[in-house]
XYZ file of C-alpha atoms in Angstrom:
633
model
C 183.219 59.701 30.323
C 181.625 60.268 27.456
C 177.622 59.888 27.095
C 175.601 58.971 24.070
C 172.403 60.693 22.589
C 170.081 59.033 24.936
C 171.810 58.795 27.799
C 172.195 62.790 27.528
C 168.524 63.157 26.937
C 167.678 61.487 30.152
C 170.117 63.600 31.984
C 168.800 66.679 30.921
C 165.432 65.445 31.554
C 165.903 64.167 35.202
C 167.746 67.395 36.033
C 165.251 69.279 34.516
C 162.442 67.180 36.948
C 165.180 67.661 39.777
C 164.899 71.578 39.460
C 161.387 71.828 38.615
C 160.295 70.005 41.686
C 162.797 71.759 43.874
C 160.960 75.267 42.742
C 157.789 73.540 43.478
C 159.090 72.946 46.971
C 160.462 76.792 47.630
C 157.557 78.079 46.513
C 155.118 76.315 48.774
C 157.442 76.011 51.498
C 156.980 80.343 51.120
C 154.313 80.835 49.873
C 151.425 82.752 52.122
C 148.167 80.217 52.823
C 144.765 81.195 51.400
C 141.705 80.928 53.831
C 139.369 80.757 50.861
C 136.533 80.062 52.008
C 137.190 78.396 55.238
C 134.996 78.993 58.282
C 136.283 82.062 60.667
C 135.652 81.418 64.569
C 137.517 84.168 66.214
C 140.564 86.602 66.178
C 144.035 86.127 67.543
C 145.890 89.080 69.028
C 149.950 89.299 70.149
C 150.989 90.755 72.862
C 154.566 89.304 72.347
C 156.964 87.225 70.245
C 155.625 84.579 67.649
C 152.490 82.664 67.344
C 152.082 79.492 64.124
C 149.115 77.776 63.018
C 148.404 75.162 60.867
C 145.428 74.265 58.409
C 144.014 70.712 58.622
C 144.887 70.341 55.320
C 148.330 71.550 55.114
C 151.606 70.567 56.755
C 153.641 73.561 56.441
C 153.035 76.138 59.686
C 152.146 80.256 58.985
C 153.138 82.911 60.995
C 150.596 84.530 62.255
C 150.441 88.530 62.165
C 148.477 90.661 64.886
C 144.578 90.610 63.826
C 144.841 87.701 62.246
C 141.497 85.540 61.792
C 141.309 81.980 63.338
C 139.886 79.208 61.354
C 137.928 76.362 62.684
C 140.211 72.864 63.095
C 143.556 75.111 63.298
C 146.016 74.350 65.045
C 148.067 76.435 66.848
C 151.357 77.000 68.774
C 153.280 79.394 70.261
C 157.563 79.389 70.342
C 159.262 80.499 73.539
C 158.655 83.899 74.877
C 155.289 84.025 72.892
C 151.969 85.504 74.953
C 148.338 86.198 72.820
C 145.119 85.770 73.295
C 141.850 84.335 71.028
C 138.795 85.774 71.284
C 135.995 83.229 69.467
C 132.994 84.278 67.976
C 130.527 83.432 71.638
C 133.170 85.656 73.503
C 135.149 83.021 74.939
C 138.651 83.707 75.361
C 141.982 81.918 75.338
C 145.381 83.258 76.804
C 148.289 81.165 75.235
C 151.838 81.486 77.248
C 155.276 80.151 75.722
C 155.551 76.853 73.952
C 151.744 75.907 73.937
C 150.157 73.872 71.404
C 146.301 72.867 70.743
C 144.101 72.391 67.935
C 140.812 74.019 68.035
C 137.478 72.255 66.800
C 134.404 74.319 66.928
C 131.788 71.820 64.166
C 128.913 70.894 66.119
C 127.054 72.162 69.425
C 129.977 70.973 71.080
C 133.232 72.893 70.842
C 136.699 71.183 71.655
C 139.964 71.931 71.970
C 142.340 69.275 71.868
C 145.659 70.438 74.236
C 149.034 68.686 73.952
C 151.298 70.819 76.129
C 152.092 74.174 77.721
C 149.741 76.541 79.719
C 146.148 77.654 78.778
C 143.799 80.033 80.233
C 140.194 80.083 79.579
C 137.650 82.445 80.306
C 134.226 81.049 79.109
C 131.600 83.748 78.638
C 128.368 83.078 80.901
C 125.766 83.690 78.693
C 126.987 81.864 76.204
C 124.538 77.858 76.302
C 127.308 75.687 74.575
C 130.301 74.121 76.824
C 133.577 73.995 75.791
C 135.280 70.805 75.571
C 139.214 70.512 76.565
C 140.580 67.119 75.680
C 144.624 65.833 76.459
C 145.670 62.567 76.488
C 142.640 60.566 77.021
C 140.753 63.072 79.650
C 138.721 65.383 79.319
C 137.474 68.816 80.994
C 134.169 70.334 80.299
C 133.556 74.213 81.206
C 130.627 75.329 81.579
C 131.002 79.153 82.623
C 133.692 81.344 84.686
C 137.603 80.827 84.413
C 139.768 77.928 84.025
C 143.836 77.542 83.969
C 144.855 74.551 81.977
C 149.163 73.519 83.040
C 150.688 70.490 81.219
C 154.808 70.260 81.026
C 156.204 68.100 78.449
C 156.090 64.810 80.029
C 154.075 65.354 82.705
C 150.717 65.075 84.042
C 147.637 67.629 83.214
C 146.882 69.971 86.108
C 143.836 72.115 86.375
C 143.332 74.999 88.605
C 138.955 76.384 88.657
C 139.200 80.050 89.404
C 136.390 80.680 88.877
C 132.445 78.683 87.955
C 132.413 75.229 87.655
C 133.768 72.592 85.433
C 133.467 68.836 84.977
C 136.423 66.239 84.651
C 136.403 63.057 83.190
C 139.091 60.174 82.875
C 138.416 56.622 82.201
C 134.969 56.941 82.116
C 134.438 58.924 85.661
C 133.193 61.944 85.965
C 134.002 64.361 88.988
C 132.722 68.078 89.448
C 135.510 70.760 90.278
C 134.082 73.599 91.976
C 136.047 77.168 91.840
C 138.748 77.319 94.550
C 139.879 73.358 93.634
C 142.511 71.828 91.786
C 142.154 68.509 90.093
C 145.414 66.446 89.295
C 145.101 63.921 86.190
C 147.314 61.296 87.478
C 147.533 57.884 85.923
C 146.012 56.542 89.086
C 142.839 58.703 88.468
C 141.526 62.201 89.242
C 142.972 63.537 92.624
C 140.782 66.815 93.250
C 142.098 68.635 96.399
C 141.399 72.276 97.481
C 143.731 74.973 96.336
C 145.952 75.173 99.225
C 147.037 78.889 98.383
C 144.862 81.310 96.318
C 147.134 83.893 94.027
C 145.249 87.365 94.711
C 147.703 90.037 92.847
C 149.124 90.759 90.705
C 146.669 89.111 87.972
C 147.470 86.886 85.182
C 148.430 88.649 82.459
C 148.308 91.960 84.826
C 150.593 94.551 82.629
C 153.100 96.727 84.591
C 154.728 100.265 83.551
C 158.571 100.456 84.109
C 159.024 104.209 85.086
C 161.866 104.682 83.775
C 164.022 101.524 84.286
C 161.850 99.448 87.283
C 158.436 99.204 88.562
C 157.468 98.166 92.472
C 155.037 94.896 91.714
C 152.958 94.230 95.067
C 152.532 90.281 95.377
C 149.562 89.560 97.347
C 148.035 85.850 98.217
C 145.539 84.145 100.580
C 146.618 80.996 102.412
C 144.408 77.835 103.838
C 144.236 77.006 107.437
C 147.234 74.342 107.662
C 149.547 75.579 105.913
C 152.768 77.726 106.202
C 156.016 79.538 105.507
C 154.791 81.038 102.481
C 157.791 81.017 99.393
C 157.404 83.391 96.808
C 159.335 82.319 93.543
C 159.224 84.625 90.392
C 160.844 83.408 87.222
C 161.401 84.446 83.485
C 160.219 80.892 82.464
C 156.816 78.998 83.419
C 159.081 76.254 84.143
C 160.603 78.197 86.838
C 164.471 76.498 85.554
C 165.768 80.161 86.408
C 164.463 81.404 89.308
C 164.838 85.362 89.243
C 163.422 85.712 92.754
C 162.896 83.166 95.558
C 162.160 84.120 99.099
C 159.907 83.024 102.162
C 157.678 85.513 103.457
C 156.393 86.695 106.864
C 152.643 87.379 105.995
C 151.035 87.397 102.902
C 152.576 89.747 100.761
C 155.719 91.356 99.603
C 156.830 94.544 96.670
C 159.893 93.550 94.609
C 161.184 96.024 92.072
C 161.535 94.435 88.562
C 162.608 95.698 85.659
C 161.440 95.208 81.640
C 160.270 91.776 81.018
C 158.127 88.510 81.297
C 157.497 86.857 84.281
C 155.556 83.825 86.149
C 154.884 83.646 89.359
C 153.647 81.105 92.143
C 153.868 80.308 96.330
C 154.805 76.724 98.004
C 153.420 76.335 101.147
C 154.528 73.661 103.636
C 151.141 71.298 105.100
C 151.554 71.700 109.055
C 151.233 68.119 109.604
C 152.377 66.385 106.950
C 155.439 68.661 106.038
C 154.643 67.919 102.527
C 155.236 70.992 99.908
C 152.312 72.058 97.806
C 152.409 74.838 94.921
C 149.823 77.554 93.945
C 149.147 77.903 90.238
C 151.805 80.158 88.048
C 150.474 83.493 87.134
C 152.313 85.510 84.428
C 152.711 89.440 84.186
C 154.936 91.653 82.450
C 156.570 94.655 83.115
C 157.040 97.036 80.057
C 158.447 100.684 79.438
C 156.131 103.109 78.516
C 156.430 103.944 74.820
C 156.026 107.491 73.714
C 152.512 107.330 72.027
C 153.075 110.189 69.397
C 151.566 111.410 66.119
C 154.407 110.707 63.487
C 151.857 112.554 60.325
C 151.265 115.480 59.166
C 153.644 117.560 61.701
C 151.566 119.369 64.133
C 150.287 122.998 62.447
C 151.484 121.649 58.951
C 150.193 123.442 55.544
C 148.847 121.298 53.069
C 148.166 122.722 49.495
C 146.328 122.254 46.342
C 145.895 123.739 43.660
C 142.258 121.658 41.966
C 142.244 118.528 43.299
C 141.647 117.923 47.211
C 145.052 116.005 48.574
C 144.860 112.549 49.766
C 145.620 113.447 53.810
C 147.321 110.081 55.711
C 146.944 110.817 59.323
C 150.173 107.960 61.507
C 150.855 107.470 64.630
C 153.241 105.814 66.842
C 152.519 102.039 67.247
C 152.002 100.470 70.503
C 152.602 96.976 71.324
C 150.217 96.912 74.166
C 147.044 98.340 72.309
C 145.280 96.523 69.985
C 142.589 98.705 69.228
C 142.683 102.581 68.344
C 140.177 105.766 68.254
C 140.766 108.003 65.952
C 139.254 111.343 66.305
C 139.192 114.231 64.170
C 137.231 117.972 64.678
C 137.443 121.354 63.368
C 137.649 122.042 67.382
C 140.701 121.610 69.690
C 137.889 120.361 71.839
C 136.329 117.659 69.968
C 132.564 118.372 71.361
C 131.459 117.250 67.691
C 134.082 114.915 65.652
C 133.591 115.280 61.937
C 135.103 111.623 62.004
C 135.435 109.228 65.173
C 136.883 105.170 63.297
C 138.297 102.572 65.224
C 140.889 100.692 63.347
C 143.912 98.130 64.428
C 146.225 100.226 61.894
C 148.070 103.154 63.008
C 147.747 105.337 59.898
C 144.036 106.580 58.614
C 143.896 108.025 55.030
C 141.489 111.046 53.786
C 140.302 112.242 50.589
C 137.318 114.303 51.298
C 138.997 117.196 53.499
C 138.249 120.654 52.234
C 139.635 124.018 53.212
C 140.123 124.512 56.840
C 141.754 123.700 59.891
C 141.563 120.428 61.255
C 142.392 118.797 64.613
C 142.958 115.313 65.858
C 144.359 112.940 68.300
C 144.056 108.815 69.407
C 142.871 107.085 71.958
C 144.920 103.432 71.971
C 142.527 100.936 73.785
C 144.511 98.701 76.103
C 144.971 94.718 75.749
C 145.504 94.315 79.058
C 142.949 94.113 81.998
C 142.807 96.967 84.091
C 145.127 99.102 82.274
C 144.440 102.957 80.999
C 143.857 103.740 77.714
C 146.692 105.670 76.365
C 145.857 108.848 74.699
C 148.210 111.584 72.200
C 148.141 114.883 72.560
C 145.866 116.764 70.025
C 147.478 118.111 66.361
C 146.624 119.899 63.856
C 147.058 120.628 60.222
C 145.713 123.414 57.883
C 144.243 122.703 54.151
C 144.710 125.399 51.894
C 144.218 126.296 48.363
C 146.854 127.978 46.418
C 147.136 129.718 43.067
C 149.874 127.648 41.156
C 151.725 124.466 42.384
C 155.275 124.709 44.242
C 158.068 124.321 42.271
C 160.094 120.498 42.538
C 162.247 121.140 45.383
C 165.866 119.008 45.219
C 166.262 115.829 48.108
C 169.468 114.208 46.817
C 172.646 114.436 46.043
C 173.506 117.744 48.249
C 174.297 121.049 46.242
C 178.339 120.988 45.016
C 178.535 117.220 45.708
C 180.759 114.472 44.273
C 179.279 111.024 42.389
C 181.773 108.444 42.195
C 182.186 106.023 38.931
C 181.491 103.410 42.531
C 178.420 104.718 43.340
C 177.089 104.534 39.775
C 177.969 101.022 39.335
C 176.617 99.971 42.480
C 173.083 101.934 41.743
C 173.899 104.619 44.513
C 173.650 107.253 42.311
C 170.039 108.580 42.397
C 168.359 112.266 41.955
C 165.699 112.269 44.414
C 163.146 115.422 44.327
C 159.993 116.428 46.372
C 157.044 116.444 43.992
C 153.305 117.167 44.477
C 150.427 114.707 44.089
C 148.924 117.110 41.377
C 151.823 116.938 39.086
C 151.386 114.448 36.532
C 155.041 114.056 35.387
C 158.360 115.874 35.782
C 161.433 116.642 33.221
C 164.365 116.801 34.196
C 167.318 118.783 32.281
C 171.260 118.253 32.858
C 173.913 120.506 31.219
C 177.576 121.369 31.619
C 175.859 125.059 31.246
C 174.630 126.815 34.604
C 172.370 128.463 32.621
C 171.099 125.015 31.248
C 170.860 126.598 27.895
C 172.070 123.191 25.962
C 171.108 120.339 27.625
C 173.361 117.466 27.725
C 170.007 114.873 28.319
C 166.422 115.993 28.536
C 164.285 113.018 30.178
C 160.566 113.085 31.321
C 159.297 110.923 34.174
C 156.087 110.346 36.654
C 158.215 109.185 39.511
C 159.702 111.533 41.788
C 163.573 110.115 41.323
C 165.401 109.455 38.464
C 168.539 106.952 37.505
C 170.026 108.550 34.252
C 172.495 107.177 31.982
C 175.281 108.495 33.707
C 177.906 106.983 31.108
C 176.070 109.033 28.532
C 177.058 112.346 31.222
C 180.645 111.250 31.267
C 183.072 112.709 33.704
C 182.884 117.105 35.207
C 180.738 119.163 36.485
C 176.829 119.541 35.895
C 173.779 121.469 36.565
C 170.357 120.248 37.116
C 166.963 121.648 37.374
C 163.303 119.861 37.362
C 159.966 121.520 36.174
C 156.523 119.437 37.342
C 153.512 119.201 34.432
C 149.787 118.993 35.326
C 147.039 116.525 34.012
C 145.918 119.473 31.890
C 149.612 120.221 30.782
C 150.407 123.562 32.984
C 154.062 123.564 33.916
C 155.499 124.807 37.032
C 157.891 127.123 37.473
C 161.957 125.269 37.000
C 163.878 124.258 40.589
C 166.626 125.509 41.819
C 169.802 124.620 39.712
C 171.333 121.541 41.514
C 175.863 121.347 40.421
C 176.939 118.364 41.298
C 180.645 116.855 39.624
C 180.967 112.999 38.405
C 184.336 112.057 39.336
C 186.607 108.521 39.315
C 186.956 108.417 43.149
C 186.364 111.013 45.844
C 189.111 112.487 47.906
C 190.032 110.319 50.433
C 191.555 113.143 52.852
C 188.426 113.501 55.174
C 188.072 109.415 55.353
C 191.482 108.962 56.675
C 191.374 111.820 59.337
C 188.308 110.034 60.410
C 190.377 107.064 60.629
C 193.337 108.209 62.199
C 190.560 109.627 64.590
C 189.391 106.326 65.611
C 192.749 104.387 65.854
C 193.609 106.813 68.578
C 190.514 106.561 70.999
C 191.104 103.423 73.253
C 187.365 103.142 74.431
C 185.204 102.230 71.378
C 182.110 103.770 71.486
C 179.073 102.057 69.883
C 178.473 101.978 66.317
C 175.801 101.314 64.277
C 176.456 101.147 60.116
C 173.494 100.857 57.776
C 174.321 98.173 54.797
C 171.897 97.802 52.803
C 169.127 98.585 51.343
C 171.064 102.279 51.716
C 171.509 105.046 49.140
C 170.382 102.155 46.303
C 167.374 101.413 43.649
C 166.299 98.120 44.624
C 165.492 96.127 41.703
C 162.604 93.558 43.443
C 161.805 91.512 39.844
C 162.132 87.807 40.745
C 162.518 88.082 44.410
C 160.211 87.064 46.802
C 161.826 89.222 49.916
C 163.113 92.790 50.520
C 166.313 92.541 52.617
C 167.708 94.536 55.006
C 170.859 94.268 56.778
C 173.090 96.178 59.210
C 176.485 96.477 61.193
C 176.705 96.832 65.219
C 180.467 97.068 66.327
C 181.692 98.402 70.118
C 178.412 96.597 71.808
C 176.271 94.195 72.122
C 172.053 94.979 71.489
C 169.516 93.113 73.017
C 167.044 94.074 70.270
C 166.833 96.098 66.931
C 163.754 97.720 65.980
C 163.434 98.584 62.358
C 160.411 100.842 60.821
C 159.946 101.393 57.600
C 158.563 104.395 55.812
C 157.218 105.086 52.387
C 157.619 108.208 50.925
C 154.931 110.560 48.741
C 155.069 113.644 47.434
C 153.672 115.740 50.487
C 154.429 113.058 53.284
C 156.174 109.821 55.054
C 153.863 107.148 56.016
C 154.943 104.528 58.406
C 153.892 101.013 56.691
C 155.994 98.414 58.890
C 157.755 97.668 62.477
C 158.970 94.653 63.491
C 161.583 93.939 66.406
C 164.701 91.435 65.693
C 167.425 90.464 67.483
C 169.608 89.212 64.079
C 171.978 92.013 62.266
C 169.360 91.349 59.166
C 165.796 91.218 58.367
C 163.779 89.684 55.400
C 160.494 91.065 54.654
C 158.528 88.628 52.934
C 155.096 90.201 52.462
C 155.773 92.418 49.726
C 151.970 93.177 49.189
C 152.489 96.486 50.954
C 155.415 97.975 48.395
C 154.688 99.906 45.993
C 157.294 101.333 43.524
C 159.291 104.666 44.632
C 161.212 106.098 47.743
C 161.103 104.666 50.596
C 163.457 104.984 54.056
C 164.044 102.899 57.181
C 165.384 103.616 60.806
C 167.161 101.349 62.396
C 167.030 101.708 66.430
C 169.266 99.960 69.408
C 168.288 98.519 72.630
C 170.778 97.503 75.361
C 169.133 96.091 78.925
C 165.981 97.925 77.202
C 167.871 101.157 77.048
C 167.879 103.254 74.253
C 171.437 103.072 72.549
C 171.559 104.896 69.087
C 169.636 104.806 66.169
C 170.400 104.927 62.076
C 168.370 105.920 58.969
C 168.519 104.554 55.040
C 167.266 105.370 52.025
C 166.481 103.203 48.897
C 164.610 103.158 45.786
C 162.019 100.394 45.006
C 161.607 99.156 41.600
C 158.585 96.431 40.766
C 159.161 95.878 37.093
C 156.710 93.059 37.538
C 153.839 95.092 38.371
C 154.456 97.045 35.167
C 152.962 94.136 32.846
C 149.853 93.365 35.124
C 146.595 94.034 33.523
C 143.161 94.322 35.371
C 141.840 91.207 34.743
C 145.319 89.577 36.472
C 144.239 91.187 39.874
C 140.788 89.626 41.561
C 140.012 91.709 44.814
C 139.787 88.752 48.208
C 139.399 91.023 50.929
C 137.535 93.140 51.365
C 134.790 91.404 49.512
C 132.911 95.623 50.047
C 134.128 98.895 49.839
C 133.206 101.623 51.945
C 133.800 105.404 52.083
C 133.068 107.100 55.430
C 130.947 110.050 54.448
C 130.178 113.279 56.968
């Protein structure tokens, strides 16, 4: 068919609308939401899994990260296997199980929280004057102080439980007082408020258990009512109790079951001696969890740090802990600490330093628990030394390995890289290549600031080559040359050592595990026009419950850990790309089969912004912090 003038102008046109829009739509679909200047009423912490919230304004739902400010009128949900907890501005809190979702309304005297489904818990702080109002369907629950456990299944009728205080009800215009120890029942009927027949006395909700190594004795204690009997203790993974882990009638009023890794709710039926009827307790929820190694990761214990002029930037990292939300950093010229030089509380796990001097220096953290009456977990105490030297190290070589072979491949899939350790007080680095161990002609002569280098390996050709590096100063002293690094440029490498390996492998019967890094490995990443960095991996000979990926950032004199997340996908997309920065960077990849350790993987990439390269000052306006502080002595 053939089209006219016109009819190819609006074509064009209406395909160009088509795509424009459908940008329009990726972008804010992806894009991360600004709080502006919206009103902040409290703080949300994880403690597992995912938590969402919504603006009032918008329609698209943000993932919320651990820390993350609360705005008044959000709402918020939580996807299955999801546990956190809000703590508002008066001290109030809110614990948020699995598949909850409520909108939170804090304009006025009068604060409300509008509930649709799932399970609540809040814990309203005494002194503060103001109630806070809980509103589902049509009723209403007013607490004024002490502890209150909201339960509403999809479909089903609101149940509250009064641990502790006292609260007011109201449906259809009555109003009933529930006093702690009662449950009221919001039945279409009206309000049927009836004692708690069976009182749940340990563990806790939200109690937190240490598996040591693979299971943990959990003591279930409860208090029954005169009347009642046959106690049956159910635990489940869900707070539906569909799967029932555990279910068992007990003689007396308690029982220890050993449990391993996990999250789980818990609640006794009792039988009514008369009546025969069956009546439940309310569902507590607990979790068991192996105890992490709490480690420092940075500097390594006794390390050297030099200088020549300027003092080094110093990042202090530790391990991160998924049950601390909260950590103490301390650090002392004494192994005893009697009178820190610096004591800061932050929810990272990495501290930075530019005002060190000469001298020894000692530190450890204190991680301050989430849970109720858990220990603080504390690291052992490390140390690093400062010291001044005479002339700056020379460049030391990273990659490829001395005598090693670069395929025409790994050039044209970016794999070929020189990598080099540098030092924050050189200001740029040339590198020299020659077909002359003596490097006395130069094949290519190239200057650079980074600490890695992609050269124009087409320009090298095909043989053998030899390498060195000298670093250059702000005020232009050069450092002594590297080692000489050989290294050969060849069509393909020999394939004798692959097969073997091979041959190897077809003979075992049992196959053992494996665990292959894909990408980003051994690459430069070019991130211009993309709006995620994406990782991805192979896991052959097993199955993994979980894959825990960390990845680090390398700088001249260190590896900083900037980001952890858990997955249970063989990929990963990393969308907030505000914490790259251009240069070398690794990741480990770990395994976890019935929460055993399995294996573990490393890879190494290259980052390239060439975005960043054409911002200007005035294109960047500072949000957050609004102040800047430096800690002084």
């Amino acid at each position: 068919m053939n089209l006219d003038k016109r009819d190819r102008f609006v074509l064009i046109g209406l395909t160009s609308i088509a795509i424009f829009f459908s940008i329009l739509f990726y972008l804010d679909l992806n894009r991360k939401i600004d709080i502006g200047n919206r009103e902040v009423v409290g703080t949300i912490f994880f403690k597992n899994n995912i938590v969402q919230r919504k603006f009032e304004d918008e329609v698209i739902w943000e993932k919320l990260e651990n820390n993350s400010p609360l705005i008044n009128k959000d709402t918020i949900r939580s996807e299955a296997y999801s546990d956190a907890i809000i703590r508002l501005k008066d001290g109030t809190e809110i614990n948020i199980d699995e598949n909850s979702m409520f909108n939170l309304d804090l304009t006025g005297e009068e604060p409300n929280l509008e509930f649709s489904e799932g399970s609540l818990q809040v814990k309203k702080n005494d002194s503060s004057a103001n109630q806070i109002k809980i509103t589902s369907s049509g009723s209403e629950i007013n607490v004024n102080s002490g502890n209150v456990k909201i339960e509403k299944a999809k479909d089903q009728e609101l149940n509250l439980f009064v641990e502790k205080g006292k609260t007011t009800v109201k449906q259809n215009g009555k109003s009933l007082a529930v006093e702690q120890g009662k449950k009221a029942e919001f039945k279409k009927s009206g309000i049927e408020i009836t004692k708690i027949p069976i009182v749940l006395s340990s563990p806790q909700s939200q109690k937190l258990f240490y598996a040591e190594p693979n299971e943990v004795n959990v003591t279930f204690q409860w208090k029954i009512e005169s009347g009642f009997e046959s106690p049956l203790l159910e635990i489940s993974r869900s707070p539906n109790f569909q799967l029932i882990y555990f279910s068992q009638t007990i003689q007396g009023n308690q029982t220890t079951v050993s449990l391993k890794e996990g999250t789980f709710y818990w609640r006794v039926k009792v039988k009514n001696q008369k009546t025969k009827d069956v009546a439940s307790s309310e569902t507590n929820k607990f979790f068991v969890s192996k105890l992490e190694p709490f480690l420092g990761e940075s500097p390594n214990n006794g390390a050297v740090i030099s200088f020549v002029q300027i003092l080094p930037l110093v990042t202090v990292s530790w391990s991160k802990l998924n049950t601390t939300n909260l950590y103490q950093f301390y650090l002392s010229e004494s192994n005893q600490f009697q009178k820190p030089l610096k004591r800061i509380e932050t929810v990272a796990n990495q501290i930075s330093f530019d005002d060190l001097k000469e001298g020894t220096y000692y530190w450890k953290v204190i991680a301050k628990s989430s849970f109720l009456d858990t220990k603080d977990r504390e690291t052992k105490v490390y140390s690093f030394t400062i010291k001044k030297q005479n002339s700056i190290p020379s460049p030391k070589w990273q990659r490829p390995n001395p005598e090693s072979e670069i395929s025409v491949e790994e050039i044209k899939h970016n794999q070929a890289i020189l990598i080099w350790e540098g030092n924050s007080e050189i200001q740029s680095y040339t590198v020299k290549i020659s077909k002359d161990s003596k490097l006395t002609n130069p094949i290519a002569k190239i200057e650079t600031t980074s600490n890695f280098l992609v050269p124009d390996w087409n320009l090298l050709g095909h043989g053998h080559f030899f390498a060195t590096i000298t670093g250059k100063t702000k005020d232009g002293k050069e450092t002594e040359p590297s080692n000489s690094l050989s290294f050969s440029i060849v069509e393909q490498k020999k394939k004798t050592e692959v097969a073997s390996v091979l041959e190897e492998n077809k003979s075992q019967p049992i196959q053992e595990p494996k665990l292959e890094i894909l990408s980003p490995n051994g690459t430069v990443v070019q991130m211009k026009g993309k709006s995620s960095l994406d990782f991805h991996w192979k896991m052959s000979g097993s199955t993994a419950d979980r894959f825990d990926l960390v990845l680090y950032q390398h700088f001249p004199d260190k590896k900083v850990a900037i980001y952890k997340v858990s997955t249970k996908d063989t990929s990963y997309q990393l969308k907030d790309l505000s914490i790259l920065d251009e240069g070398s960077f690794s990741w480990d990849l770990s395994v976890y089969k019935d929460s055993n350790f399995l294996l573990s993987r490393k890879g190494n990439f290259i980052l390239a912004l060439d975005q960043l390269k054409s911002l200007k000052p005035t294109d960047i306006e500072f949000i957050s912090p609004k102040r800047l502080y430096k800690e002084k002595k």
